[in-house]
Tab-separated table of N, CA and C in Angstrom:
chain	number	residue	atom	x	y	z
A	1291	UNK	N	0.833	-1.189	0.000
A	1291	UNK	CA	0.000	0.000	0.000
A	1291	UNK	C	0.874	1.248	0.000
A	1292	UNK	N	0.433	2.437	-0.679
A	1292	UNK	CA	1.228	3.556	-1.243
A	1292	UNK	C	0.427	4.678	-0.588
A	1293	UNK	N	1.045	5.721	0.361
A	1293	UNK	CA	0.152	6.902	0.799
A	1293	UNK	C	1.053	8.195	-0.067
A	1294	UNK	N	-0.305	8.546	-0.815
A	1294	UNK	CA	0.427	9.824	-1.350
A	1294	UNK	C	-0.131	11.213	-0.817
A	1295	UNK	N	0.283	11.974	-0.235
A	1295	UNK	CA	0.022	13.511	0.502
A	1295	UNK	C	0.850	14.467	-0.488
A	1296	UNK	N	-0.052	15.212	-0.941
A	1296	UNK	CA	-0.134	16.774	-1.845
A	1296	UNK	C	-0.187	17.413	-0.546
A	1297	UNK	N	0.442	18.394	-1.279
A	1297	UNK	CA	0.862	20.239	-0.319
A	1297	UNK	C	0.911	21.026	-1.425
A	1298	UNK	N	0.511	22.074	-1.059
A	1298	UNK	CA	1.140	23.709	-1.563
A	1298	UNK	C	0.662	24.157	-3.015
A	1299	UNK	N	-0.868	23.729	-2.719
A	1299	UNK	CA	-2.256	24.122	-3.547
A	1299	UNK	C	-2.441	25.615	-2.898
A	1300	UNK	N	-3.406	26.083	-3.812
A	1300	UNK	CA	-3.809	27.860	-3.028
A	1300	UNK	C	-4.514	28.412	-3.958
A	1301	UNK	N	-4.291	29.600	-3.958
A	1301	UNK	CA	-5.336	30.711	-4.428
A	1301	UNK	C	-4.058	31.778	-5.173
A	1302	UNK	N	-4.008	31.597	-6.157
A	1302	UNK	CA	-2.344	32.960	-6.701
A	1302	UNK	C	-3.673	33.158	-8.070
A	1303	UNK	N	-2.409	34.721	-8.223
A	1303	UNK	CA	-3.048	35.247	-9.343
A	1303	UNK	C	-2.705	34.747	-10.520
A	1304	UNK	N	-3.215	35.418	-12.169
A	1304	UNK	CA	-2.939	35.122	-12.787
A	1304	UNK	C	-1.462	35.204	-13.322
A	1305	UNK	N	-0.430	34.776	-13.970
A	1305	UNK	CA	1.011	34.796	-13.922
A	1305	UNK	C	1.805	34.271	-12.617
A	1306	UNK	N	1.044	33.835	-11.793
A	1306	UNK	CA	1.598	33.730	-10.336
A	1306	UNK	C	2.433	32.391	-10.531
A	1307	UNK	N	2.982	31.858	-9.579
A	1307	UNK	CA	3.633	30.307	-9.269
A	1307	UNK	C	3.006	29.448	-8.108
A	1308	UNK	N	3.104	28.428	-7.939
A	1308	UNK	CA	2.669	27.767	-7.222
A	1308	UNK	C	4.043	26.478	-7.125
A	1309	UNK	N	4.354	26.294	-6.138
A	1309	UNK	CA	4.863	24.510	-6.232
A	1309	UNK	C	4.099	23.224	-5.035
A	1310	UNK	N	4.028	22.696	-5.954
A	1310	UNK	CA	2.744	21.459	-5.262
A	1310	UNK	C	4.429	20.173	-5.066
A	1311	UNK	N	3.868	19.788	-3.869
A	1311	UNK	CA	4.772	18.104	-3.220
A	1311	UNK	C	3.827	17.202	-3.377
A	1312	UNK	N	4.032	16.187	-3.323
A	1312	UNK	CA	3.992	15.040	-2.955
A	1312	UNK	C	4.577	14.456	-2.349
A	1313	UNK	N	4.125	13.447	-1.329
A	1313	UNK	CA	5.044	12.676	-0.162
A	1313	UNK	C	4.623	11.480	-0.453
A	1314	UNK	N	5.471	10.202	-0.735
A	1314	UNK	CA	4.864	9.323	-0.549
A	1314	UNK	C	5.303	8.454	0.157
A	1315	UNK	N	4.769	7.171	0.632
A	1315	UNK	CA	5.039	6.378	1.959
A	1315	UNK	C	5.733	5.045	1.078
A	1316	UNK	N	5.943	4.723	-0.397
A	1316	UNK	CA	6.629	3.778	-0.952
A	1316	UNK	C	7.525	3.757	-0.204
A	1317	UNK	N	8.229	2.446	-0.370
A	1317	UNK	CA	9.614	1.563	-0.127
A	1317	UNK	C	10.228	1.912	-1.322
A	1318	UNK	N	11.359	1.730	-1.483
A	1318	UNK	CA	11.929	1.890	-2.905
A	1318	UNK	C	11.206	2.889	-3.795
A	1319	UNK	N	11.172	4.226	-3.403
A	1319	UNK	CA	9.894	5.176	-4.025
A	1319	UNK	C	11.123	5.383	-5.291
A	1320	UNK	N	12.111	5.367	-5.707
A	1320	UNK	CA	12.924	5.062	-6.866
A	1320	UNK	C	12.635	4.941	-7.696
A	1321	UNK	N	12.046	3.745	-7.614
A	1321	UNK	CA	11.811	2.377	-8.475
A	1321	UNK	C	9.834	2.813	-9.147
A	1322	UNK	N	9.528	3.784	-8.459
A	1322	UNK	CA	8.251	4.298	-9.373
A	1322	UNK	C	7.995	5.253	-10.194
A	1323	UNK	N	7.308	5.475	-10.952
A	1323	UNK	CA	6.786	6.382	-12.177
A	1323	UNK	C	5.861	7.350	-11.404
A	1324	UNK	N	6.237	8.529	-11.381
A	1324	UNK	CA	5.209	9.276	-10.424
A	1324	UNK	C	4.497	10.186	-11.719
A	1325	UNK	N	3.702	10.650	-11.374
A	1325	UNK	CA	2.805	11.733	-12.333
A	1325	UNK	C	1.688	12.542	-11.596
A	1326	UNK	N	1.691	13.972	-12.063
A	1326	UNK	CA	0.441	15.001	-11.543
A	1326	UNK	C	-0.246	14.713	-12.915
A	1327	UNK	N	-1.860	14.734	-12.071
A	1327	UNK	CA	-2.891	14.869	-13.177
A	1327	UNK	C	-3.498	16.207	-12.663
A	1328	UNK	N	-4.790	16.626	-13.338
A	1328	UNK	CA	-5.622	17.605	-12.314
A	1328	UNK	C	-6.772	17.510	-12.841
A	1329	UNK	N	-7.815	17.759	-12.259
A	1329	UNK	CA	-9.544	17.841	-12.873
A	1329	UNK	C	-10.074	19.006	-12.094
A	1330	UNK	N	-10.412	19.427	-13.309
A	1330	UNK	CA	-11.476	20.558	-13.304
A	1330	UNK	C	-12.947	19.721	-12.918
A	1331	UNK	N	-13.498	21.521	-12.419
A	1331	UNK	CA	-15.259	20.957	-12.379
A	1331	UNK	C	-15.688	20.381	-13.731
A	1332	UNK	N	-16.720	19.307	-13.796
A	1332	UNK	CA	-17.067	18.567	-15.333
A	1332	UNK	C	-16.657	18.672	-16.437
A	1333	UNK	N	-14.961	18.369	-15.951
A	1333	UNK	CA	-14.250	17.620	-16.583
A	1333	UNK	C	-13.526	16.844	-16.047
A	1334	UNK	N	-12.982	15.643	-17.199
A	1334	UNK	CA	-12.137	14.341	-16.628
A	1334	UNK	C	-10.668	14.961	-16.317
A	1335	UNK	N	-10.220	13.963	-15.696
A	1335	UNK	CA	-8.921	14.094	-14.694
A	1335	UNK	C	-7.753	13.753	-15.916
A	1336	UNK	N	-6.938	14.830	-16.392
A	1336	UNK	CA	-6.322	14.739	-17.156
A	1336	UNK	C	-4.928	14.697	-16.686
A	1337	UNK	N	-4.101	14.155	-17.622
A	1337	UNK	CA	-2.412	14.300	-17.667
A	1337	UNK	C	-1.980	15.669	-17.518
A	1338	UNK	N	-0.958	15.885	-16.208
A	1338	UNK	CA	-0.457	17.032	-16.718
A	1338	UNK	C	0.669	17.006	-16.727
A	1339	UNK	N	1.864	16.398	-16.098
A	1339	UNK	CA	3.331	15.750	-16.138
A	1339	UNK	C	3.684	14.399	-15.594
A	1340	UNK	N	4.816	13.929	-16.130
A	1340	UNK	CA	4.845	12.577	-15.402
A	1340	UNK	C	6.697	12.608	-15.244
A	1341	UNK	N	7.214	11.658	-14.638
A	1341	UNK	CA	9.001	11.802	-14.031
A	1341	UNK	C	8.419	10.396	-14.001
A	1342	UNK	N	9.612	9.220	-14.500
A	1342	UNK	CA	9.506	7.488	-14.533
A	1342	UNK	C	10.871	7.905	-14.010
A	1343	UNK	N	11.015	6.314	-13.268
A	1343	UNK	CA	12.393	6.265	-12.198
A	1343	UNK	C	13.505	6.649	-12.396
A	1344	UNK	N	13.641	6.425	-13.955
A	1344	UNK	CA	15.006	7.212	-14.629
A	1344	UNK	C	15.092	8.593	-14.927
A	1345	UNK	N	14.041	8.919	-14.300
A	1345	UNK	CA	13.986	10.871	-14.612
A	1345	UNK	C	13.865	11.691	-15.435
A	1346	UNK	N	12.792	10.499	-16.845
A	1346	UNK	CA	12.431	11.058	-18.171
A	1346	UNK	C	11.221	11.884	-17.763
A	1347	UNK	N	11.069	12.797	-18.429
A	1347	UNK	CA	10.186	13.657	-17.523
A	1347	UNK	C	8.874	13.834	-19.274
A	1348	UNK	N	7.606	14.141	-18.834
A	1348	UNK	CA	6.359	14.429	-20.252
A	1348	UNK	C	5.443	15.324	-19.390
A	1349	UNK	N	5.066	15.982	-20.550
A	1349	UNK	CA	4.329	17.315	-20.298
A	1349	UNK	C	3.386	17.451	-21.124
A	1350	UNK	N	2.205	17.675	-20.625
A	1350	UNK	CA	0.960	18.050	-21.782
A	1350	UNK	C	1.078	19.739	-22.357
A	1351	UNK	N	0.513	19.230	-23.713
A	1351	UNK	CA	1.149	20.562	-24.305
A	1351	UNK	C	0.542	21.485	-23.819
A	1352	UNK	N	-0.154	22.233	-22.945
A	1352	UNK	CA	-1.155	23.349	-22.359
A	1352	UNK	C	0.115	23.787	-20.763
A	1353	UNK	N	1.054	22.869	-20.753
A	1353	UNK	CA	1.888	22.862	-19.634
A	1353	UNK	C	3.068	23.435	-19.786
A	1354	UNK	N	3.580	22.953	-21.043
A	1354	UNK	CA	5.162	22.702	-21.274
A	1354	UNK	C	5.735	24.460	-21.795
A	1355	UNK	N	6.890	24.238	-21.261
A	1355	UNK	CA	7.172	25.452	-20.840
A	1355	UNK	C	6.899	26.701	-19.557
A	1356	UNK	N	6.159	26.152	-18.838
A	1356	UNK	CA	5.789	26.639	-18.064
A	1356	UNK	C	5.575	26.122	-16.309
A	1357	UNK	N	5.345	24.590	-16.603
A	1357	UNK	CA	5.420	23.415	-15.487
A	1357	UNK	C	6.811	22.759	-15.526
A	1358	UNK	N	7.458	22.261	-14.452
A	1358	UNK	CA	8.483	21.594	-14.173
A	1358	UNK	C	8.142	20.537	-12.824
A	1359	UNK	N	8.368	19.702	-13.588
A	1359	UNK	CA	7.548	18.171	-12.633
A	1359	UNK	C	9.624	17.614	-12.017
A	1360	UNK	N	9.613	17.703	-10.991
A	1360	UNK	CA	11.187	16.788	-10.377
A	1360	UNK	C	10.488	15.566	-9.107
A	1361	UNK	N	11.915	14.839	-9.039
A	1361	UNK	CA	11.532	14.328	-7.536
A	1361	UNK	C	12.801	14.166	-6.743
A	1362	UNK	N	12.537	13.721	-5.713
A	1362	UNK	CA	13.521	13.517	-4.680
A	1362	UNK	C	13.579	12.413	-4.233
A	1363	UNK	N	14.508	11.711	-4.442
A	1363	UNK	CA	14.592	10.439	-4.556
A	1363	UNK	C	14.632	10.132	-2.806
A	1364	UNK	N	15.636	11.235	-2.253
A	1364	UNK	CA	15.924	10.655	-0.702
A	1364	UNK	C	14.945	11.496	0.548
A	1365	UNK	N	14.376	12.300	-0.231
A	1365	UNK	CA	13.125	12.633	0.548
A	1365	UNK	C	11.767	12.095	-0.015
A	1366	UNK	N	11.655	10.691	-1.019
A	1366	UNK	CA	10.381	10.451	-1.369
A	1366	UNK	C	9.181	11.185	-1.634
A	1367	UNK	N	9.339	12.451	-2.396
A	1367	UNK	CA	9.347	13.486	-2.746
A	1367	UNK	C	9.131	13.624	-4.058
A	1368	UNK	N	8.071	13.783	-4.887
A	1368	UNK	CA	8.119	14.475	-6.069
A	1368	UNK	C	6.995	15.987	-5.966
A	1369	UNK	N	7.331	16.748	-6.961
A	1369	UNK	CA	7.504	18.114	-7.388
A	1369	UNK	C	6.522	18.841	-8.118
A	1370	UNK	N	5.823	19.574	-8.241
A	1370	UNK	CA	5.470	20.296	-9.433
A	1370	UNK	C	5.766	21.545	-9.422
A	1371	UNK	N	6.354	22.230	-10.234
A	1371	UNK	CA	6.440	23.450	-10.159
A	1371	UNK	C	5.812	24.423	-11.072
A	1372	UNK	N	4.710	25.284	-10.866
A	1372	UNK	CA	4.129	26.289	-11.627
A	1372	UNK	C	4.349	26.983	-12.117
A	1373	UNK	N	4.728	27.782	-12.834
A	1373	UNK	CA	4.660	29.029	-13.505
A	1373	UNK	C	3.892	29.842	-14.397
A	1374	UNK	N	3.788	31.126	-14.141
A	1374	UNK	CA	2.771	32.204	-15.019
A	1374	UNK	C	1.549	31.208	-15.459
A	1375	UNK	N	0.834	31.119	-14.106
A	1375	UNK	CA	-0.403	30.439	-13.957
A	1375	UNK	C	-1.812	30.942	-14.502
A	1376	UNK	N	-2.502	30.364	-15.633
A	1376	UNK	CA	-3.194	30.590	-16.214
A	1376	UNK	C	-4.665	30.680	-15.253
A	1377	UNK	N	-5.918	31.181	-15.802
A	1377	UNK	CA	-7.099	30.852	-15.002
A	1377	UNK	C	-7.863	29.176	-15.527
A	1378	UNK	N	-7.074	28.620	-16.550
A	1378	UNK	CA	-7.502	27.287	-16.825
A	1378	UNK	C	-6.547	26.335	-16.571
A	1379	UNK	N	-5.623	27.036	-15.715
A	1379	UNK	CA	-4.834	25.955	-15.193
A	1379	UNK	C	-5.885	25.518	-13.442
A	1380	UNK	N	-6.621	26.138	-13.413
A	1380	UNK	CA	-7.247	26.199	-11.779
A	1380	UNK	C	-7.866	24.616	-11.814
A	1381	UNK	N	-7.740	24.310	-11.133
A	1381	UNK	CA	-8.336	22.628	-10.799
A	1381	UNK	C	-7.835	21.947	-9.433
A	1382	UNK	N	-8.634	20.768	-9.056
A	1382	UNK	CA	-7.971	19.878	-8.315
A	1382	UNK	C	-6.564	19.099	-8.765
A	1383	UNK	N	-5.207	19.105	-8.365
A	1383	UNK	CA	-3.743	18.569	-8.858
A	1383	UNK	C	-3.945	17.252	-8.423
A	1384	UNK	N	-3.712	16.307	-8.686
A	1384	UNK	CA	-3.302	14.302	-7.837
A	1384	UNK	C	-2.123	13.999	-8.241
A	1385	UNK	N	-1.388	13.685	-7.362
A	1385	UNK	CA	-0.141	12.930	-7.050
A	1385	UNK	C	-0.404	11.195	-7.779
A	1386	UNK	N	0.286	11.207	-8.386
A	1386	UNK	CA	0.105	9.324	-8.900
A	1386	UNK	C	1.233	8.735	-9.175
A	1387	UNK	N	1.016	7.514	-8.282
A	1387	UNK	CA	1.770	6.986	-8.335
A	1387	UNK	C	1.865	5.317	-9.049
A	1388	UNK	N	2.751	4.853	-10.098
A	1388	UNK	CA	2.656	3.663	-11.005
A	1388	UNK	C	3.791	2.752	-11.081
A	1389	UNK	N	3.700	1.137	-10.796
A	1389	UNK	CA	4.993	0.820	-11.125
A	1389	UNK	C	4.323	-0.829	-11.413
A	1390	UNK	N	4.534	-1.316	-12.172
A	1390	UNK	CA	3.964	-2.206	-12.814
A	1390	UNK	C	2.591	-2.723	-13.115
A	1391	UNK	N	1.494	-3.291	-12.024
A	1391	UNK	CA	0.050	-3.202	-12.251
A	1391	UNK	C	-0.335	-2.537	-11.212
A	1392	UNK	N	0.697	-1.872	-10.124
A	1392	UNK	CA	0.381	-1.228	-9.230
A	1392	UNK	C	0.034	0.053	-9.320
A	1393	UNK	N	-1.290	1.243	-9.114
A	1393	UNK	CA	-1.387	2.413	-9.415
A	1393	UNK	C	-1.874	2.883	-8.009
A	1394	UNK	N	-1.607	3.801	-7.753
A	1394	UNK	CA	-2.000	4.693	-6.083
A	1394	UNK	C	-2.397	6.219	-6.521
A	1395	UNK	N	-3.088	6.820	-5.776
A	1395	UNK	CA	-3.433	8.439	-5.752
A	1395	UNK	C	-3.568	9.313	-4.388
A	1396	UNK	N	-2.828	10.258	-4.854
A	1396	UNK	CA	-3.480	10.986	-3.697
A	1396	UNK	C	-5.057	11.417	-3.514
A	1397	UNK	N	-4.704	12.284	-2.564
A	1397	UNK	CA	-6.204	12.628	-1.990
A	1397	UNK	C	-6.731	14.446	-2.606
A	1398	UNK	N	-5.496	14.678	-3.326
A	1398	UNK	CA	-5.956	15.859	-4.353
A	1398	UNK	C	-5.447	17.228	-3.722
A	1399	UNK	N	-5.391	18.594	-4.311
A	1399	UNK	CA	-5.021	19.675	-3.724
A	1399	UNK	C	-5.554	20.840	-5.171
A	1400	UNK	N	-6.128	21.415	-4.021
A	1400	UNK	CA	-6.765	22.883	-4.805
A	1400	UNK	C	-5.704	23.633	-5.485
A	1401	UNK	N	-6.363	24.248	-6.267
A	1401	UNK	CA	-5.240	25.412	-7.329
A	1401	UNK	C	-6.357	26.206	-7.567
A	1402	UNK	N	-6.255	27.596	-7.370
A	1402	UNK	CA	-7.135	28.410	-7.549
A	1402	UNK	C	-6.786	29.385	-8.344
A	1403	UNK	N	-6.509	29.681	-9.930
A	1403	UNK	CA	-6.046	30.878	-10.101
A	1403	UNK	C	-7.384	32.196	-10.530
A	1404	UNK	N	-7.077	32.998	-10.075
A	1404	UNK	CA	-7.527	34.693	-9.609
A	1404	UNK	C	-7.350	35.785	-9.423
A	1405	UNK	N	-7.826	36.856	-10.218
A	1405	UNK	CA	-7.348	38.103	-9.954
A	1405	UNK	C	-8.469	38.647	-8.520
């Protein structure tokens, strides 16, 4: 069993930053494929970056250039980092976590962007 805990969701303006964590409680958290998704109100929970154990990192194109997904291998720790935050970037973020038929999620974190 995999506990994943999001932090450092909020309320920023438009152009603002945000960086969202993840913590997770894996063994060998290394050895997994982590990824942020996010869902909006009525809409589905989409891709928004992913980091696999070797530290290849993918970005949906509405992101790239602007998001930077890392992790931390010895603080079990992965990353998102925001930048010049749109008002359709605003949604619930999930931490996910994947490593063979195994898939885990967090419990989600607000993003509010607002003038």
């Amino acid at each position: 069993q995999v506990q994943l805990v999001e932090s450092g969701g909020g309320l920023v303006q438009p152009g603002g930053s945000l960086k969202l964590s993840c913590a997770a409680s894996a063994s060998l958290f290394s050895f997994w494929n982590m990824g942020w998704y996010r869902q909006a109100p009525g809409k589905h929970r989409d891709l928004v970056a992913t980091i696999t154990s070797g530290g290849t990192t993918n970005y949906a194109d509405s992101v790239k250039e602007r998001f930077t997904i890392s992790r931390d291998n010895g603080k079990n720790t992965v990353y998102l980092q925001m930048n010049n935050l749109k008002p359709e970037d605003a949604a619930v973020y999930y931490c996910n976590a994947r490593r063979t038929l195994s898939e885990y999620w967090g419990q989600g974190t607000q993003v509010t962007v607002s003038s």
